[in-house]
PDB file of C-alpha atoms in Angstrom:
ATOM      1  CA  MET A   1      -5.290  -9.295   0.961  1.00 58.00           C
ATOM      2  CA  ASN A   2      -7.982  -8.072   3.226  1.00 72.00           C
ATOM      3  CA  ARG A   3     -11.425  -9.678   2.656  1.00 79.00           C
ATOM      4  CA  HIS A   4     -13.383  -6.607   3.542  1.00 78.00           C
ATOM      5  CA  GLY A   5     -13.215  -3.342   1.695  1.00 85.00           C
ATOM      6  CA  ALA A   6     -13.665  -1.996  -1.899  1.00 90.00           C
ATOM      7  CA  LEU A   7     -11.660  -1.912  -5.123  1.00 92.00           C
ATOM      8  CA  LEU A   8     -11.915   1.768  -6.192  1.00 93.00           C
ATOM      9  CA  ASP A   9     -11.585   1.123  -9.908  1.00 89.00           C
ATOM     10  CA  GLU A  10     -14.685  -0.975  -9.788  1.00 90.00           C
ATOM     11  CA  LEU A  11     -16.572   2.069  -8.325  1.00 92.00           C
ATOM     12  CA  GLY A  12     -15.453   4.164 -11.281  1.00 92.00           C
ATOM     13  CA  LEU A  13     -13.048   6.365  -9.381  1.00 93.00           C
ATOM     14  CA  SER A  14     -10.002   5.952 -11.697  1.00 93.00           C
ATOM     15  CA  ALA A  15     -10.584   8.357 -14.465  1.00 93.00           C
ATOM     16  CA  GLY A  16     -11.624  11.388 -12.307  1.00 93.00           C
ATOM     17  CA  LEU A  17      -9.721  10.771  -9.093  1.00 95.00           C
ATOM     18  CA  LEU A  18      -7.081   8.161  -9.086  1.00 96.00           C
ATOM     19  CA  ASP A  19      -5.486   8.600 -12.618  1.00 96.00           C
ATOM     20  CA  PRO A  20      -4.817  12.387 -11.928  1.00 97.00           C
ATOM     21  CA  LEU A  21      -3.707  11.764  -8.373  1.00 96.00           C
ATOM     22  CA  LEU A  22      -1.045   9.329  -9.722  1.00 96.00           C
ATOM     23  CA  SER A  23       0.076  11.483 -12.658  1.00 96.00           C
ATOM     24  CA  ASP A  24      -0.045  14.962 -11.040  1.00 97.00           C
ATOM     25  CA  TRP A  25       1.069  14.133  -7.508  1.00 97.00           C
ATOM     26  CA  LEU A  26       2.284  10.634  -6.682  1.00 97.00           C
ATOM     27  CA  ARG A  27       4.601  10.061  -9.752  1.00 97.00           C
ATOM     28  CA  PRO A  28       6.455  13.363  -9.268  1.00 97.00           C
ATOM     29  CA  LEU A  29       6.762  12.690  -5.475  1.00 97.00           C
ATOM     30  CA  CYS A  30       8.092   9.152  -6.133  1.00 97.00           C
ATOM     31  CA  ALA A  31      10.535  10.514  -8.715  1.00 97.00           C
ATOM     32  CA  ALA A  32      11.909  13.076  -6.217  1.00 97.00           C
ATOM     33  CA  LEU A  33      12.653  10.408  -3.538  1.00 95.00           C
ATOM     34  CA  PRO A  34      15.755   8.430  -4.567  1.00 94.00           C
ATOM     35  CA  PRO A  35      14.926   5.002  -3.024  1.00 93.00           C
ATOM     36  CA  LEU A  36      11.419   5.142  -4.581  1.00 95.00           C
ATOM     37  CA  ALA A  37      12.592   6.413  -7.977  1.00 95.00           C
ATOM     38  CA  ALA A  38      15.335   3.713  -8.114  1.00 94.00           C
ATOM     39  CA  ALA A  39      12.618   1.052  -7.604  1.00 93.00           C
ATOM     40  CA  GLY A  40      10.594   2.521 -10.584  1.00 94.00           C
ATOM     41  CA  GLY A  41       8.796   5.242  -8.850  1.00 94.00           C
ATOM     42  CA  ALA A  42       9.807   7.728 -11.403  1.00 95.00           C
ATOM     43  CA  SER A  43       8.014   5.811 -14.140  1.00 96.00           C
ATOM     44  CA  ILE A  44       4.806   4.504 -12.423  1.00 96.00           C
ATOM     45  CA  ASP A  45       2.076   4.403 -14.894  1.00 94.00           C
ATOM     46  CA  HIS A  46      -0.572   2.068 -13.402  1.00 93.00           C
ATOM     47  CA  HIS A  47      -2.267   1.683 -10.050  1.00 96.00           C
ATOM     48  CA  LYS A  48      -4.527  -0.678  -8.110  1.00 95.00           C
ATOM     49  CA  ALA A  49      -6.415   1.263  -5.390  1.00 96.00           C
ATOM     50  CA  PHE A  50      -8.639  -0.216  -2.748  1.00 95.00           C
ATOM     51  CA  VAL A  51      -9.942   0.472   0.786  1.00 95.00           C
ATOM     52  CA  VAL A  52      -9.278  -2.068   3.421  1.00 93.00           C
ATOM     53  CA  ALA A  53     -11.314  -2.462   6.617  1.00 93.00           C
ATOM     54  CA  TYR A  54     -10.162  -4.097   9.796  1.00 92.00           C
ATOM     55  CA  ARG A  55     -12.902  -5.018  12.343  1.00 92.00           C
ATOM     56  CA  LEU A  56     -13.061  -7.261  15.417  1.00 92.00           C
ATOM     57  CA  GLY A  57     -14.287 -10.612  14.421  1.00 91.00           C
ATOM     58  CA  GLU A  58     -13.521 -10.085  10.757  1.00 92.00           C
ATOM     59  CA  ASP A  59     -10.014  -8.983   9.384  1.00 92.00           C
ATOM     60  CA  GLU A  60      -8.322  -7.752  12.431  1.00 91.00           C
ATOM     61  CA  SER A  61      -4.768  -7.823  11.115  1.00 92.00           C
ATOM     62  CA  LEU A  62      -2.608  -8.764   8.097  1.00 92.00           C
ATOM     63  CA  SER A  63       0.397 -11.018   8.346  1.00 92.00           C
ATOM     64  CA  MET A  64       3.897 -10.058   6.992  1.00 90.00           C
ATOM     65  CA  HIS A  65       3.753  -9.655   3.143  1.00 91.00           C
ATOM     66  CA  VAL A  66       5.065  -7.615   0.227  1.00 91.00           C
ATOM     67  CA  ASP A  67       2.902  -5.726  -2.252  1.00 93.00           C
ATOM     68  CA  ASN A  68       2.538  -6.303  -5.983  1.00 92.00           C
ATOM     69  CA  ALA A  69       3.712  -2.755  -6.486  1.00 94.00           C
ATOM     70  CA  GLU A  70       6.911  -0.832  -7.027  1.00 95.00           C
ATOM     71  CA  VAL A  71       5.606   1.747  -4.620  1.00 96.00           C
ATOM     72  CA  THR A  72       2.787   1.675  -2.164  1.00 96.00           C
ATOM     73  CA  LEU A  73       0.799   4.573  -0.495  1.00 97.00           C
ATOM     74  CA  ASN A  74      -1.156   3.596   2.624  1.00 95.00           C
ATOM     75  CA  VAL A  75      -3.435   6.409   4.070  1.00 94.00           C
ATOM     76  CA  ASN A  76      -5.422   6.270   7.375  1.00 91.00           C
ATOM     77  CA  LEU A  77      -9.056   7.057   6.677  1.00 92.00           C
ATOM     78  CA  GLY A  78      -9.971   6.644  10.334  1.00 83.00           C
ATOM     79  CA  GLY A  79     -12.717   4.553  11.769  1.00 80.00           C
ATOM     80  CA  GLY A  80     -11.976   5.002  15.499  1.00 84.00           C
ATOM     81  CA  PHE A  81      -9.723   2.042  16.399  1.00 87.00           C
ATOM     82  CA  GLU A  82      -7.105   0.945  18.941  1.00 88.00           C
ATOM     83  CA  GLN A  83      -3.610  -0.607  18.170  1.00 87.00           C
ATOM     84  CA  GLY A  84      -3.344  -1.838  14.486  1.00 86.00           C
ATOM     85  CA  GLU A  85       0.230  -0.424  13.978  1.00 87.00           C
ATOM     86  CA  LEU A  86       2.013  -0.946  10.649  1.00 87.00           C
ATOM     87  CA  LEU A  87       5.319  -2.806  11.050  1.00 87.00           C
ATOM     88  CA  PHE A  88       8.107  -2.746   8.477  1.00 87.00           C
ATOM     89  CA  TYR A  89      10.643  -5.590   8.232  1.00 85.00           C
ATOM     90  CA  GLY A  90      14.273  -5.795   7.247  1.00 71.00           C
ATOM     91  CA  ARG A  91      15.960  -8.754   5.735  1.00 60.00           C
ATOM     92  CA  THR A  92      14.893 -10.847   8.701  1.00 59.00           C
ATOM     93  CA  ALA A  93      11.522 -11.642  10.247  1.00 60.00           C
ATOM     94  CA  HIS A  94      12.295  -8.972  13.014  1.00 62.00           C
ATOM     95  CA  PRO A  95      10.499  -5.676  12.836  1.00 63.00           C
ATOM     96  CA  LEU A  96      12.832  -2.862  11.550  1.00 68.00           C
ATOM     97  CA  ALA A  97      10.349   0.031  12.106  1.00 63.00           C
ATOM     98  CA  HIS A  98       6.682   0.575  12.860  1.00 62.00           C
ATOM     99  CA  HIS A  99       4.143   3.265  12.160  1.00 62.00           C
ATOM    100  CA  ASP A 100       1.690   4.016  14.968  1.00 58.00           C
ATOM    101  CA  TRP A 101      -1.516   5.518  13.266  1.00 55.00           C
ATOM    102  CA  HIS A 102      -2.339   7.271  16.550  1.00 54.00           C
ATOM    103  CA  ASP A 103       0.986   8.717  17.415  1.00 53.00           C
ATOM    104  CA  GLY A 104       1.686  11.284  14.537  1.00 54.00           C
ATOM    105  CA  GLY A 105      -0.380   9.331  12.028  1.00 63.00           C
ATOM    106  CA  GLY A 106      -4.013  10.238  12.473  1.00 78.00           C
ATOM    107  CA  VAL A 107      -6.803  10.460   9.881  1.00 86.00           C
ATOM    108  CA  GLY A 108      -5.424  11.616   6.471  1.00 87.00           C
ATOM    109  CA  HIS A 109      -1.790  10.678   7.266  1.00 88.00           C
ATOM    110  CA  GLY A 110      -0.154   8.214   5.067  1.00 91.00           C
ATOM    111  CA  VAL A 111       2.990   6.119   4.519  1.00 92.00           C
ATOM    112  CA  LEU A 112       4.709   5.849   1.221  1.00 93.00           C
ATOM    113  CA  HIS A 113       6.933   2.790   0.929  1.00 93.00           C
ATOM    114  CA  LEU A 114       8.548   0.422  -1.327  1.00 92.00           C
ATOM    115  CA  GLY A 115       6.134  -2.321  -2.436  1.00 92.00           C
ATOM    116  CA  ALA A 116       8.942  -4.917  -1.911  1.00 89.00           C
ATOM    117  CA  GLN A 117       9.458  -3.882   1.705  1.00 89.00           C
ATOM    118  CA  ALA A 118       8.024  -6.658   3.870  1.00 90.00           C
ATOM    119  CA  HIS A 119       5.323  -5.214   6.276  1.00 91.00           C
ATOM    120  CA  ALA A 120       2.404  -6.288   8.419  1.00 91.00           C
ATOM    121  CA  ALA A 121      -0.585  -4.734  10.080  1.00 91.00           C
ATOM    122  CA  LEU A 122      -0.900  -5.680  13.741  1.00 90.00           C
ATOM    123  CA  PRO A 123      -4.265  -6.520  15.132  1.00 94.00           C
ATOM    124  CA  ILE A 124      -6.682  -3.907  16.219  1.00 93.00           C
ATOM    125  CA  THR A 125      -8.030  -4.347  19.738  1.00 93.00           C
ATOM    126  CA  SER A 126     -11.211  -2.326  19.288  1.00 92.00           C
ATOM    127  CA  GLY A 127     -13.129  -0.302  16.658  1.00 91.00           C
ATOM    128  CA  GLU A 128     -12.687  -0.270  13.014  1.00 91.00           C
ATOM    129  CA  ARG A 129      -9.639   0.749  10.897  1.00 89.00           C
ATOM    130  CA  LEU A 130     -10.122   2.004   7.461  1.00 92.00           C
ATOM    131  CA  ASN A 131      -7.194   2.586   5.014  1.00 93.00           C
ATOM    132  CA  LEU A 132      -6.736   3.677   1.428  1.00 95.00           C
ATOM    133  CA  VAL A 133      -4.105   1.558  -0.229  1.00 96.00           C
ATOM    134  CA  ILE A 134      -2.678   2.445  -3.687  1.00 97.00           C
ATOM    135  CA  TRP A 135      -0.294   0.024  -5.358  1.00 96.00           C
ATOM    136  CA  MET A 136       1.685   1.983  -7.941  1.00 97.00           C
ATOM    137  CA  ARG A 137       3.264   0.031 -10.823  1.00 95.00           C
ATOM    138  CA  SER A 138       5.683   0.751 -13.583  1.00 94.00           C
ATOM    139  CA  ARG A 139       5.601  -1.128 -16.858  1.00 92.00           C
ATOM    140  CA  ALA A 140       9.144  -0.007 -17.664  1.00 92.00           C
ATOM    141  CA  ARG A 141      10.498  -1.158 -14.317  1.00 93.00           C
ATOM    142  CA  ARG A 142       8.775  -4.606 -14.827  1.00 91.00           C
ATOM    143  CA  ARG A 143      10.153  -5.012 -18.284  1.00 90.00           C
ATOM    144  CA  GLU A 144      13.579  -4.384 -16.778  1.00 89.00           C
ATOM    145  CA  ALA A 145      13.567  -6.240 -13.425  1.00 88.00           C
ATOM    146  CA  GLY A 146      10.272  -8.348 -13.665  1.00 85.00           C
ATOM    147  CA  CYS A 147       7.209  -8.364 -11.419  1.00 83.00           C
ATOM    148  CA  PRO A 148       8.149  -7.934  -7.718  1.00 79.00           C
ATOM    149  CA  MET A 149       5.882 -10.881  -6.770  1.00 80.00           C
ATOM    150  CA  CYS A 150       6.912 -13.501  -9.493  1.00 81.00           C
ATOM    151  CA  GLY A 151       9.711 -12.128 -11.468  1.00 81.00           C
ATOM    152  CA  GLN A 152       8.004 -12.501 -14.821  1.00 84.00           C
ATOM    153  CA  THR A 153       8.561  -9.820 -17.448  1.00 82.00           C
ATOM    154  CA  ASP A 154       5.813 -10.854 -19.904  1.00 74.00           C
ATOM    155  CA  ARG A 155       2.840 -10.318 -17.580  1.00 68.00           C
ATOM    156  CA  LEU A 156       3.502  -6.775 -16.485  1.00 62.00           C
ATOM    157  CA  LEU A 157       0.511  -5.793 -14.430  1.00 59.00           C
TER     158      LEU A 157
END
């Protein structure tokens, strides 16, 4: 995970902001999208939210990885940066699709994707990139299919 940023729960933002966002908006949206609903999006009941920061000389990119989430929301908060596209991979190490934050994905735009979908953040070449990331998790899905990271069913979140 990114070394620079902030865990939003530690800032006290869960009860008044993140919990209602999850229950009132994100869960219904995930339930309405069949690929996300099938992966547990219809029963998400927990989240881990954080802001990541990419800066030259610090964290400039993030290698290919999957998230500890059934569904992930990644929102561009800005910061004035160049490059730094988000790549999505298929079943191989070759990019399947990419999201360019500058071309149709400016400040406030986000990407909703399966947490198990391999992805990477390409290096920024200037400026600072700030993103809000919300990992959405489902206890029901994890009891059935296990944690997407380790497969365990006894340690749900």
